[in-house]
Coordinates of N, CA and C in Angstrom, one line a residue:
M1 N 42.7 0.3 -6.7 CA 41.6 -0.7 -6.6 C 42.1 -2.0 -6.2
E2 N 41.2 -2.8 -5.6 CA 41.6 -4.2 -5.2 C 40.7 -5.1 -5.9
L3 N 41.3 -6.1 -6.5 CA 40.6 -7.2 -7.3 C 40.4 -8.4 -6.4
I4 N 39.1 -8.6 -6.1 CA 38.7 -9.8 -5.2 C 37.7 -10.6 -5.9
N5 N 38.1 -11.9 -6.2 CA 37.1 -12.8 -6.9 C 36.6 -12.2 -8.2
G6 N 37.4 -11.4 -8.9 CA 37.0 -10.8 -10.2 C 36.2 -9.5 -10.0
S7 N 36.0 -9.1 -8.8 CA 35.3 -7.8 -8.5 C 36.3 -6.8 -8.1
Y8 N 36.0 -5.5 -8.6 CA 36.9 -4.4 -8.2 C 36.2 -3.8 -6.9
I9 N 36.9 -3.9 -5.8 CA 36.4 -3.3 -4.5 C 37.4 -2.3 -4.0
H10 N 37.1 -1.1 -3.9 CA 38.0 -0.1 -3.4 C 38.4 -0.4 -2.0
P11 N 39.6 -0.4 -1.6 CA 40.0 -0.8 -0.2 C 39.4 0.2 0.8
N12 N 39.0 1.4 0.5 CA 38.4 2.3 1.5 C 36.9 2.1 1.6
A13 N 36.3 1.3 0.7 CA 34.9 1.0 0.8 C 34.6 0.3 2.2
K14 N 33.5 0.7 2.8 CA 33.1 0.1 4.1 C 32.2 -1.0 3.9
I15 N 32.6 -2.2 4.1 CA 31.8 -3.4 3.9 C 31.5 -4.1 5.2
G16 N 30.2 -4.3 5.5 CA 29.8 -4.8 6.7 C 30.1 -6.3 6.9
K17 N 29.5 -6.8 8.0 CA 29.7 -8.3 8.3 C 28.8 -9.1 7.4
N18 N 29.4 -10.3 7.0 CA 28.6 -11.3 6.3 C 28.0 -10.8 5.0
V19 N 28.8 -9.9 4.3 CA 28.4 -9.4 3.0 C 28.9 -10.4 1.9
K20 N 28.0 -10.7 1.0 CA 28.4 -11.6 -0.1 C 28.5 -10.7 -1.4
I21 N 29.7 -10.7 -2.0 CA 29.9 -9.9 -3.2 C 30.3 -10.9 -4.3
E22 N 29.4 -11.1 -5.3 CA 29.6 -12.0 -6.4 C 30.7 -11.5 -7.4
P23 N 31.2 -12.3 -8.3 CA 32.2 -11.9 -9.2 C 31.8 -10.7 -10.1
F24 N 32.8 -9.9 -10.6 CA 32.7 -8.9 -11.6 C 31.8 -7.7 -11.2
C25 N 31.8 -7.4 -9.9 CA 31.1 -6.2 -9.4 C 32.1 -5.1 -9.4
Y26 N 31.6 -3.8 -9.4 CA 32.4 -2.6 -9.2 C 31.9 -1.9 -8.0
I27 N 32.7 -1.7 -7.0 CA 32.3 -1.0 -5.7 C 33.3 0.1 -5.5
A28 N 32.9 1.4 -5.5 CA 33.7 2.5 -5.5 C 34.2 2.8 -4.0
E29 N 35.0 3.9 -3.9 CA 35.7 4.2 -2.6 C 34.7 4.6 -1.6
N30 N 33.8 5.6 -1.9 CA 32.9 6.2 -0.9 C 31.6 5.4 -0.9
V31 N 31.7 4.2 -0.6 CA 30.5 3.3 -0.5 C 30.5 2.6 0.9
E32 N 29.3 2.5 1.4 CA 29.1 1.8 2.7 C 28.0 0.8 2.5
I33 N 28.3 -0.5 2.7 CA 27.4 -1.6 2.6 C 27.2 -2.2 3.9
G34 N 25.9 -2.3 4.3 CA 25.6 -2.8 5.6 C 25.7 -4.3 5.8
D35 N 25.6 -4.8 7.0 CA 25.7 -6.3 7.2 C 24.7 -7.1 6.4
D36 N 25.1 -8.3 6.0 CA 24.2 -9.3 5.5 C 23.7 -8.9 4.1
C37 N 24.3 -8.0 3.4 CA 23.9 -7.7 2.0 C 24.4 -8.7 1.1
V38 N 23.8 -8.8 -0.1 CA 24.2 -9.7 -1.2 C 24.3 -8.8 -2.4
I39 N 25.5 -8.7 -3.0 CA 25.7 -7.9 -4.2 C 25.9 -8.9 -5.4
G40 N 25.0 -9.0 -6.3 CA 25.1 -9.9 -7.4 C 26.1 -9.6 -8.4
P41 N 26.4 -10.6 -9.3 CA 27.5 -10.4 -10.3 C 27.2 -9.2 -11.2
H42 N 28.2 -8.5 -11.6 CA 28.1 -7.4 -12.6 C 27.3 -6.2 -12.0
A43 N 27.0 -6.1 -10.7 CA 26.4 -5.0 -10.2 C 27.4 -3.8 -10.0
T44 N 27.0 -2.6 -10.1 CA 27.9 -1.4 -10.0 C 27.3 -0.5 -8.9
I45 N 28.2 -0.2 -8.0 CA 27.9 0.7 -6.9 C 28.9 1.8 -6.9
Y46 N 28.5 3.0 -7.4 CA 29.4 4.2 -7.5 C 29.6 4.9 -6.2
D47 N 30.4 5.9 -6.2 CA 30.6 6.7 -5.0 C 29.4 7.3 -4.4
Y48 N 29.5 7.5 -3.0 CA 28.5 8.2 -2.2 C 27.2 7.5 -2.1
V49 N 27.3 6.2 -2.0 CA 26.1 5.3 -1.8 C 26.2 4.6 -0.5
K50 N 25.1 4.6 0.2 CA 25.0 3.8 1.5 C 23.9 2.9 1.4
L51 N 24.2 1.6 1.6 CA 23.2 0.5 1.7 C 23.0 0.1 3.1
G52 N 21.7 -0.1 3.5 CA 21.4 -0.6 4.9 C 21.7 -2.1 4.9
K53 N 21.3 -2.7 6.0 CA 21.6 -4.1 6.2 C 20.6 -5.0 5.5
G54 N 21.1 -6.2 5.1 CA 20.2 -7.1 4.4 C 19.7 -6.8 3.1
C55 N 20.3 -5.9 2.4 CA 19.8 -5.5 1.0 C 20.3 -6.6 0.0
Q56 N 19.6 -6.7 -1.1 CA 20.0 -7.5 -2.2 C 20.1 -6.7 -3.5
V57 N 21.2 -6.7 -4.1 CA 21.4 -6.0 -5.4 C 21.7 -7.1 -6.5
F58 N 20.8 -7.1 -7.5 CA 20.9 -8.2 -8.5 C 21.8 -7.8 -9.7
P59 N 22.1 -8.8 -10.5 CA 23.1 -8.5 -11.6 C 22.7 -7.3 -12.5
G60 N 23.7 -6.5 -12.8 CA 23.5 -5.4 -13.8 C 22.9 -4.2 -13.2
A61 N 22.5 -4.2 -11.9 CA 22.0 -3.0 -11.3 C 23.1 -1.9 -11.1
V62 N 22.7 -0.7 -11.2 CA 23.7 0.4 -11.1 C 23.1 1.4 -10.1
I63 N 23.8 1.6 -9.0 CA 23.4 2.5 -7.9 C 24.4 3.6 -7.8
G64 N 24.0 4.8 -7.8 CA 24.8 6.0 -7.5 C 25.5 6.6 -8.7
A65 N 25.0 6.3 -9.9 CA 25.5 7.0 -11.1 C 25.2 8.5 -11.0
V66 N 26.0 9.3 -11.7 CA 25.7 10.8 -11.6 C 24.3 11.1 -12.2
P67 N 23.7 12.1 -11.7 CA 22.3 12.4 -12.2 C 22.3 12.7 -13.7
Q68 N 21.2 12.4 -14.3 CA 20.9 12.7 -15.7 C 20.2 14.1 -15.8
D69 N 20.9 15.1 -15.3 CA 20.4 16.4 -15.1 C 21.4 17.4 -15.6
L70 N 21.1 18.3 -16.5 CA 22.1 19.2 -17.1 C 22.6 20.2 -16.0
K71 N 21.9 20.4 -15.0 CA 22.3 21.3 -13.9 C 23.3 20.7 -13.0
F72 N 23.5 19.4 -13.0 CA 24.5 18.8 -12.2 C 25.9 19.2 -12.6
D73 N 26.7 19.6 -11.6 CA 28.0 20.2 -11.9 C 29.1 19.5 -11.2
G74 N 28.9 18.2 -10.9 CA 30.0 17.4 -10.3 C 30.0 17.5 -8.8
E75 N 29.0 18.1 -8.2 CA 29.0 18.2 -6.7 C 28.9 16.9 -6.0
I76 N 29.3 16.8 -4.8 CA 29.1 15.6 -4.0 C 27.6 15.5 -3.5
T77 N 27.0 14.5 -4.0 CA 25.6 14.2 -3.6 C 25.5 12.7 -3.3
H78 N 24.4 12.2 -2.8 CA 24.3 10.9 -2.3 C 23.1 10.0 -2.7
V79 N 23.2 8.7 -2.5 CA 22.1 7.8 -2.5 C 22.1 7.0 -1.2
E80 N 21.0 6.9 -0.6 CA 20.8 6.1 0.6 C 19.7 5.1 0.4
V81 N 20.0 3.9 0.8 CA 19.0 2.8 0.7 C 18.8 2.2 2.1
G82 N 17.6 2.0 2.5 CA 17.3 1.4 3.8 C 17.6 0.0 3.9
D83 N 17.1 -0.7 5.0 CA 17.3 -2.1 5.3 C 16.4 -3.0 4.5
Y84 N 17.0 -4.1 4.1 CA 16.2 -5.2 3.5 C 15.5 -4.8 2.2
T85 N 16.0 -3.9 1.5 CA 15.5 -3.5 0.2 C 16.1 -4.4 -0.9
V86 N 15.3 -4.7 -1.9 CA 15.8 -5.6 -3.0 C 15.8 -4.7 -4.3
I87 N 16.9 -4.7 -5.0 CA 17.1 -4.0 -6.2 C 17.4 -5.0 -7.3
R88 N 16.4 -5.2 -8.2 CA 16.5 -6.3 -9.2 C 17.4 -5.9 -10.4
E89 N 17.4 -6.9 -11.4 CA 18.3 -6.8 -12.5 C 18.2 -5.5 -13.3
C90 N 19.3 -4.8 -13.5 CA 19.5 -3.7 -14.4 C 18.7 -2.5 -13.9
A91 N 18.2 -2.5 -12.7 CA 17.6 -1.2 -12.2 C 18.6 -0.2 -12.0
T92 N 18.3 1.1 -12.0 CA 19.2 2.2 -11.9 C 18.7 3.2 -10.9
I93 N 19.6 3.7 -10.0 CA 19.2 4.7 -9.0 C 20.3 5.7 -9.0
N94 N 19.9 7.0 -9.4 CA 20.9 8.1 -9.6 C 21.1 8.9 -8.3
R95 N 22.2 9.5 -8.2 CA 22.5 10.4 -7.1 C 21.6 11.7 -7.1
G96 N 21.6 12.4 -6.0 CA 20.9 13.7 -5.9 C 21.6 14.8 -6.6
T97 N 21.1 16.0 -6.5 CA 21.7 17.2 -7.1 C 21.7 18.4 -6.1
A98 N 22.6 19.3 -6.3 CA 22.5 20.5 -5.5 C 21.4 21.5 -5.9
A99 N 21.1 21.5 -7.2 CA 20.1 22.4 -7.7 C 18.8 22.2 -7.1
S100 N 18.5 20.9 -6.8 CA 17.2 20.6 -6.1 C 17.1 21.1 -4.7
G101 N 18.3 21.2 -4.1 CA 18.3 21.5 -2.7 C 18.2 20.3 -1.8
R102 N 18.1 19.1 -2.4 CA 18.0 17.9 -1.7 C 19.3 17.2 -1.5
F103 N 20.1 17.1 -2.5 CA 21.5 16.5 -2.5 C 21.4 15.0 -2.3
L104 N 20.2 14.4 -2.3 CA 20.1 13.0 -1.9 C 18.9 12.3 -2.6
T105 N 19.2 11.1 -3.1 CA 18.1 10.2 -3.6 C 18.0 9.2 -2.5
K106 N 16.8 9.0 -2.0 CA 16.6 8.1 -0.8 C 15.6 7.0 -1.0
I107 N 15.9 5.8 -0.8 CA 15.0 4.6 -0.9 C 14.9 4.1 0.5
G108 N 13.6 3.8 0.9 CA 13.4 3.3 2.2 C 13.7 1.8 2.4
S109 N 13.2 1.3 3.5 CA 13.5 -0.1 3.9 C 12.3 -1.0 3.4
H110 N 12.7 -2.3 3.1 CA 11.7 -3.3 2.7 C 11.0 -2.9 1.4
C111 N 11.8 -2.3 0.5 CA 11.2 -1.9 -0.8 C 11.7 -3.0 -1.8
L112 N 10.9 -3.1 -2.9 CA 11.3 -3.9 -4.1 C 11.3 -3.0 -5.3
I113 N 12.5 -2.8 -5.8 CA 12.7 -2.1 -7.1 C 13.0 -3.1 -8.2
M114 N 12.0 -3.4 -9.0 CA 12.1 -4.5 -10.0 C 13.0 -4.1 -11.2
S115 N 13.2 -5.1 -12.0 CA 14.1 -5.0 -13.1 C 13.8 -3.9 -14.1
Y116 N 14.9 -3.2 -14.5 CA 14.9 -2.1 -15.4 C 14.2 -0.9 -15.0
A117 N 13.8 -0.8 -13.7 CA 13.2 0.4 -13.2 C 14.3 1.5 -13.0
H118 N 13.9 2.7 -13.2 CA 14.8 3.9 -13.0 C 14.3 4.8 -12.0
I119 N 15.1 5.1 -11.0 CA 14.8 6.1 -10.0 C 15.8 7.3 -10.2
A120 N 15.2 8.4 -10.6 CA 16.1 9.5 -10.9 C 16.6 10.3 -9.7
H121 N 17.3 11.4 -10.0 CA 17.9 12.2 -9.0 C 16.9 12.8 -8.0
D122 N 17.3 12.8 -6.7 CA 16.5 13.5 -5.7 C 15.2 12.9 -5.4
C123 N 14.9 11.7 -5.9 CA 13.6 11.1 -5.5 C 13.7 10.6 -4.1
R124 N 12.5 10.5 -3.5 CA 12.3 9.9 -2.1 C 11.3 8.8 -2.2
V125 N 11.7 7.6 -1.9 CA 10.8 6.5 -1.9 C 10.7 6.0 -0.5
G126 N 9.5 5.8 0.0 CA 9.3 5.4 1.4 C 9.5 4.0 1.7
D127 N 9.1 3.5 2.8 CA 9.2 2.1 3.2 C 8.1 1.2 2.5
H128 N 8.5 -0.1 2.3 CA 7.5 -1.1 1.8 C 6.9 -0.7 0.4
C129 N 7.7 0.0 -0.4 CA 7.2 0.4 -1.7 C 7.6 -0.7 -2.7
I130 N 6.8 -0.8 -3.8 CA 7.1 -1.7 -4.9 C 7.1 -0.8 -6.2
V131 N 8.2 -0.8 -6.9 CA 8.3 -0.2 -8.2 C 8.6 -1.3 -9.2
V132 N 7.6 -1.5 -10.0 CA 7.6 -2.7 -10.9 C 8.5 -2.5 -12.1
S133 N 8.7 -3.5 -12.8 CA 9.7 -3.5 -14.0 C 9.3 -2.4 -15.0
H134 N 10.4 -1.7 -15.5 CA 10.3 -0.7 -16.6 C 9.6 0.5 -16.2
V135 N 9.4 0.8 -14.9 CA 8.9 2.1 -14.4 C 10.0 3.1 -14.5
G136 N 9.7 4.3 -14.9 CA 10.6 5.4 -14.9 C 10.1 6.5 -14.0
V137 N 10.9 6.8 -13.0 CA 10.5 7.8 -12.0 C 11.4 9.0 -12.2
A138 N 10.8 10.1 -12.6 CA 11.6 11.3 -12.9 C 12.0 12.0 -11.6
G139 N 12.9 13.0 -11.7 CA 13.6 13.6 -10.6 C 12.7 14.3 -9.6
E140 N 13.1 14.3 -8.4 CA 12.4 15.0 -7.3 C 10.9 14.5 -7.1
T141 N 10.7 13.3 -7.4 CA 9.4 12.7 -7.1 C 9.4 12.0 -5.7
D142 N 8.3 12.1 -5.0 CA 8.1 11.6 -3.7 C 7.1 10.4 -3.8
I143 N 7.5 9.3 -3.3 CA 6.6 8.1 -3.2 C 6.5 7.7 -1.8
D144 N 5.3 7.8 -1.2 CA 5.1 7.5 0.2 C 5.0 6.0 0.5
D145 N 5.1 5.7 1.8 CA 5.1 4.3 2.3 C 4.0 3.5 1.7
W146 N 4.4 2.2 1.4 CA 3.4 1.2 0.9 C 2.8 1.4 -0.5
A147 N 3.3 2.4 -1.2 CA 2.8 2.7 -2.6 C 3.3 1.6 -3.5
I148 N 2.5 1.3 -4.6 CA 2.9 0.4 -5.6 C 2.7 1.1 -7.0
I149 N 3.7 1.0 -7.8 CA 3.7 1.6 -9.1 C 3.8 0.4 -10.2
G150 N 2.7 0.3 -11.0 CA 2.7 -0.8 -11.9 C 3.6 -0.7 -13.1
G151 N 3.9 -1.8 -13.7 CA 5.0 -1.9 -14.7 C 4.8 -1.0 -15.9
G152 N 5.9 -0.4 -16.4 CA 5.8 0.4 -17.6 C 5.3 1.8 -17.3
T153 N 5.0 2.2 -16.1 CA 4.5 3.5 -15.8 C 5.6 4.6 -15.8
M154 N 5.2 5.7 -16.3 CA 6.2 6.9 -16.4 C 5.6 7.9 -15.4
V155 N 6.5 8.4 -14.5 CA 6.1 9.3 -13.4 C 6.8 10.7 -13.7
H156 N 6.0 11.7 -13.9 CA 6.5 13.0 -14.2 C 7.3 13.6 -13.0
Q157 N 8.3 14.5 -13.4 CA 9.1 15.1 -12.4 C 8.2 15.9 -11.4
F158 N 8.7 16.0 -10.2 CA 8.0 16.7 -9.1 C 6.7 16.1 -8.6
S159 N 6.3 14.9 -9.1 CA 5.1 14.3 -8.7 C 5.2 13.7 -7.3
R160 N 4.0 13.4 -6.7 CA 3.9 12.7 -5.4 C 2.9 11.6 -5.5
I161 N 3.2 10.4 -5.0 CA 2.3 9.3 -4.9 C 2.1 9.0 -3.4
G162 N 0.8 9.0 -3.0 CA 0.5 8.9 -1.6 C 0.6 7.5 -1.0
T163 N 0.6 7.4 0.3 CA 0.7 6.2 1.0 C -0.4 5.2 0.6
H164 N -0.1 3.9 0.5 CA -1.0 2.9 0.2 C -1.7 3.0 -1.2
A165 N -1.2 4.0 -2.0 CA -1.8 4.1 -3.3 C -1.3 3.1 -4.3
M166 N -2.0 2.7 -5.3 CA -1.5 1.8 -6.3 C -1.8 2.5 -7.7
V167 N -0.8 2.5 -8.5 CA -0.9 3.1 -9.9 C -0.8 1.9 -10.9
G168 N -1.8 1.8 -11.7 CA -1.9 0.7 -12.7 C -0.7 0.8 -13.7
G169 N -0.4 -0.3 -14.4 CA 0.7 -0.4 -15.3 C 0.4 0.5 -16.5
A170 N 1.5 0.9 -17.1 CA 1.5 1.7 -18.4 C 0.8 3.0 -18.2
T171 N 0.8 3.6 -17.0 CA 0.1 4.9 -16.8 C 1.1 6.0 -16.9
G172 N 0.6 7.1 -17.3 CA 1.4 8.3 -17.3 C 1.0 9.2 -16.1
V173 N 1.9 9.2 -15.1 CA 1.5 10.0 -13.9 C 1.9 11.4 -14.1
S174 N 0.9 12.2 -14.4 CA 1.1 13.6 -14.7 C 0.5 14.5 -13.6
K175 N -0.2 13.9 -12.7 CA -0.8 14.6 -11.5 C -0.4 13.8 -10.2
D176 N -0.5 14.4 -9.1 CA -0.3 13.7 -7.8 C -1.4 12.6 -7.6
V177 N -1.0 11.5 -7.0 CA -1.9 10.4 -6.7 C -2.2 10.4 -5.2
P178 N -3.4 10.7 -4.8 CA -3.7 10.8 -3.3 C -3.5 9.4 -2.6
P179 N -3.4 9.4 -1.3 CA -3.3 8.2 -0.5 C -4.5 7.2 -0.7
Y180 N -4.2 5.9 -0.6 CA -5.2 4.9 -0.5 C -6.0 4.6 -1.8
I181 N -5.7 5.2 -2.9 CA -6.5 5.0 -4.1 C -5.9 4.2 -5.1
L182 N -6.7 3.7 -6.1 CA -6.2 3.2 -7.3 C -6.3 4.2 -8.4
A183 N -5.2 4.4 -9.2 CA -5.2 5.3 -10.3 C -4.6 4.7 -11.5
A184 N -5.2 5.0 -12.7 CA -4.8 4.3 -13.9 C -5.3 5.2 -15.1
R185 N -5.1 4.6 -16.3 CA -5.6 5.2 -17.6 C -4.7 6.3 -17.9
N186 N -4.9 6.8 -19.2 CA -4.2 8.0 -19.7 C -5.2 8.9 -20.4
P187 N -5.5 10.1 -19.8 CA -4.8 10.7 -18.7 C -5.2 10.0 -17.4
I188 N -4.3 10.1 -16.4 CA -4.4 9.4 -15.2 C -5.7 9.8 -14.4
S189 N -6.5 8.8 -13.9 CA -7.8 9.0 -13.3 C -7.9 8.2 -12.1
Y190 N -8.8 8.7 -11.2 CA -9.2 7.9 -10.0 C -10.1 6.7 -10.4
E191 N -9.7 5.6 -9.9 CA -10.4 4.3 -10.2 C -11.1 3.7 -9.0
G192 N -11.1 4.4 -7.9 CA -11.6 3.8 -6.7 C -10.5 3.7 -5.6
I193 N -10.8 3.1 -4.5 CA -9.8 3.0 -3.5 C -9.1 1.6 -3.6
N194 N -8.0 1.5 -3.0 CA -7.2 0.3 -3.1 C -7.6 -0.7 -2.0
I195 N -8.8 -1.2 -2.2 CA -9.4 -2.1 -1.2 C -8.6 -3.3 -0.9
V196 N -8.1 -4.0 -2.0 CA -7.3 -5.2 -1.8 C -6.1 -4.9 -1.0
G197 N -5.4 -3.9 -1.4 CA -4.1 -3.5 -0.7 C -4.4 -3.2 0.8
L198 N -5.5 -2.4 1.0 CA -5.8 -2.0 2.4 C -6.1 -3.2 3.3
R199 N -6.9 -4.1 2.7 CA -7.2 -5.4 3.4 C -6.0 -6.2 3.8
R200 N -5.1 -6.3 2.8 CA -3.8 -7.0 3.1 C -3.0 -6.4 4.2
R201 N -3.1 -5.1 4.3 CA -2.3 -4.4 5.3 C -3.0 -4.2 6.6
G202 N -4.1 -4.9 6.8 CA -4.8 -4.9 8.1 C -5.8 -3.8 8.4
F203 N -6.2 -3.0 7.4 CA -7.2 -2.0 7.6 C -8.5 -2.7 7.9
S204 N -9.3 -2.2 8.8 CA -10.5 -2.8 9.2 C -11.6 -2.4 8.2
V205 N -12.7 -3.1 8.2 CA -13.9 -2.8 7.4 C -14.3 -1.4 7.6
E206 N -14.3 -1.0 8.8 CA -14.8 0.4 9.1 C -13.9 1.4 8.6
E207 N -12.6 1.2 8.7 CA -11.6 2.1 8.1 C -11.7 2.2 6.6
I208 N -11.9 1.1 5.9 CA -12.0 1.1 4.5 C -13.3 1.8 4.1
E209 N -14.4 1.6 4.8 CA -15.6 2.3 4.5 C -15.5 3.8 4.7
E210 N -14.8 4.2 5.7 CA -14.5 5.6 6.0 C -13.8 6.3 4.8
I211 N -12.7 5.6 4.4 CA -11.9 6.1 3.3 C -12.7 6.2 2.0
K212 N -13.5 5.2 1.8 CA -14.4 5.2 0.6 C -15.3 6.4 0.6
N213 N -15.9 6.7 1.8 CA -16.9 7.8 1.9 C -16.2 9.1 1.8
I214 N -14.9 9.2 2.2 CA -14.2 10.5 2.0 C -13.9 10.7 0.6
Y215 N -13.5 9.7 -0.2 CA -13.3 9.9 -1.6 C -14.5 10.1 -2.4
K216 N -15.6 9.6 -1.9 CA -16.9 9.9 -2.6 C -17.2 11.4 -2.6
I217 N -16.9 12.0 -1.5 CA -17.1 13.5 -1.4 C -16.2 14.2 -2.4
I218 N -14.9 13.7 -2.5 CA -13.9 14.4 -3.4 C -14.2 14.1 -4.9
Y219 N -14.6 12.9 -5.2 CA -14.7 12.5 -6.6 C -16.1 12.3 -7.2
E220 N -17.1 12.1 -6.4 CA -18.4 11.7 -6.9 C -19.5 12.7 -6.6
D221 N -19.3 13.7 -5.7 CA -20.3 14.5 -5.2 C -20.4 15.9 -6.0
D222 N -19.7 16.0 -7.1 CA -19.7 17.2 -7.9 C -19.4 18.5 -7.2
K223 N -18.3 18.4 -6.3 CA -17.9 19.6 -5.6 C -16.5 19.9 -6.0
N224 N -16.1 21.2 -5.9 CA -14.7 21.5 -6.2 C -13.9 21.1 -5.0
I225 N -12.6 21.1 -5.2 CA -11.7 20.5 -4.1 C -11.8 21.2 -2.8
S226 N -11.8 22.6 -2.9 CA -11.9 23.4 -1.6 C -13.2 23.0 -0.8
D227 N -14.3 23.0 -1.5 CA -15.5 22.7 -0.8 C -15.5 21.2 -0.3
A228 N -15.0 20.3 -1.1 CA -14.9 18.9 -0.6 C -14.1 18.8 0.6
L229 N -12.9 19.5 0.7 CA -12.1 19.4 1.8 C -12.7 20.0 3.1
R230 N -13.4 21.1 2.9 CA -14.1 21.7 4.0 C -15.2 20.8 4.6
I231 N -15.9 20.1 3.7 CA -16.9 19.1 4.2 C -16.3 18.0 4.9
I232 N -15.2 17.5 4.4 CA -14.4 16.4 5.0 C -14.0 16.7 6.4
D233 N -13.5 18.0 6.5 CA -13.0 18.4 7.9 C -14.2 18.5 8.8
Q234 N -15.4 18.8 8.3 CA -16.5 18.9 9.2 C -17.1 17.5 9.6
L235 N -17.1 16.6 8.6 CA -17.7 15.3 8.9 C -16.8 14.3 9.5
F236 N -15.4 14.5 9.4 CA -14.5 13.5 9.9 C -13.4 14.2 10.7
P237 N -13.8 15.0 11.8 CA -12.8 15.8 12.5 C -11.8 15.0 13.3
E238 N -12.1 13.7 13.6 CA -11.2 12.9 14.4 C -10.5 11.8 13.6
S239 N -10.8 11.7 12.3 CA -10.3 10.6 11.5 C -8.8 10.9 11.1
K240 N -7.9 9.9 11.5 CA -6.5 10.0 11.1 C -6.4 9.9 9.5
H241 N -7.2 9.1 8.9 CA -7.1 8.9 7.5 C -7.6 10.2 6.7
A242 N -8.7 10.8 7.3 CA -9.1 12.1 6.7 C -8.0 13.1 6.7
K243 N -7.3 13.2 7.8 CA -6.2 14.1 8.0 C -5.1 13.8 7.0
V244 N -4.7 12.5 6.8 CA -3.7 12.2 5.8 C -4.1 12.6 4.4
I245 N -5.4 12.4 4.1 CA -5.9 12.7 2.7 C -6.0 14.2 2.5
S246 N -6.6 14.9 3.5 CA -6.7 16.4 3.3 C -5.4 17.1 3.3
S247 N -4.4 16.6 4.1 CA -3.1 17.2 4.1 C -2.4 17.0 2.8
F248 N -2.5 15.8 2.3 CA -1.9 15.5 1.0 C -2.4 16.4 -0.1
I249 N -3.7 16.5 -0.2 CA -4.3 17.3 -1.3 C -4.0 18.8 -1.1
R250 N -4.1 19.3 0.1 CA -3.8 20.7 0.3 C -2.3 21.1 0.0
N251 N -1.4 20.1 0.1 CA 0.0 20.4 -0.1 C 0.4 19.9 -1.5
S252 N -0.5 19.5 -2.3 CA -0.2 19.1 -3.7 C 0.2 20.3 -4.5
K253 N 1.3 20.2 -5.2 CA 1.8 21.2 -6.1 C 1.4 21.0 -7.5
R254 N 1.1 19.8 -7.9 CA 0.8 19.5 -9.3 C -0.7 19.3 -9.5
G255 N -1.5 19.3 -8.4 CA -2.9 19.0 -8.4 C -3.1 17.5 -8.5
I256 N -4.2 17.0 -8.0 CA -4.4 15.6 -7.9 C -5.1 15.0 -9.2
C257 N -4.9 13.7 -9.4 CA -5.6 13.1 -10.6 C -7.1 13.2 -10.4
R258 N -7.8 13.3 -11.5 CA -9.2 13.5 -11.5 C -9.9 12.2 -12.0

């Protein structure tokens, strides 16, 4: 190992241009850090981690620790983080596993992983996601682009949270959360669509009204899911948002929140 400014940086680690590494960091051999990253003091980046360009890793964060999964047997697995993602103080992101068939924990670009959040083995987090402080995301969970998970929320293994969805704080996510909605309470329940988030992201009034009408059929018209999806297919045959919603629900393995 090589001691630089109080940090242990393995000489075989691949460090990009204009990377700032603060004192007392640990950076292992099989690590790749993209250009313009900032690694804060006391951050730990273990083997088989790749960071994109412009990422910020704050003090005490640990990226690439071995999975907290009894089926893990020391195999080579990875963590990948996209560009311009921020990982705040004491957040933890674990490597993937062979048992899952994924071998990879992947965080997208332009994400914010806040303090003390935990992203477990084989999770997939899309782009522009926000995982608020003290969230625990169990293994093999998929979080789609632009989703927000409120502070203190616990996400069950194998769950999926849809694009542009928002989960309220201190919620137990035991079912899949469909796209564009607000979900909260315990047990987790549909609370309406994420109107504020959709407006901020440029959705038109017409698009928001369409999404609202689609979810009215699913949640308010006293129909079972199969009947609701059949009606949505008939009423919104050309709607891209209807296709996103119906595809998500049809592919849900845990069932959607009610």
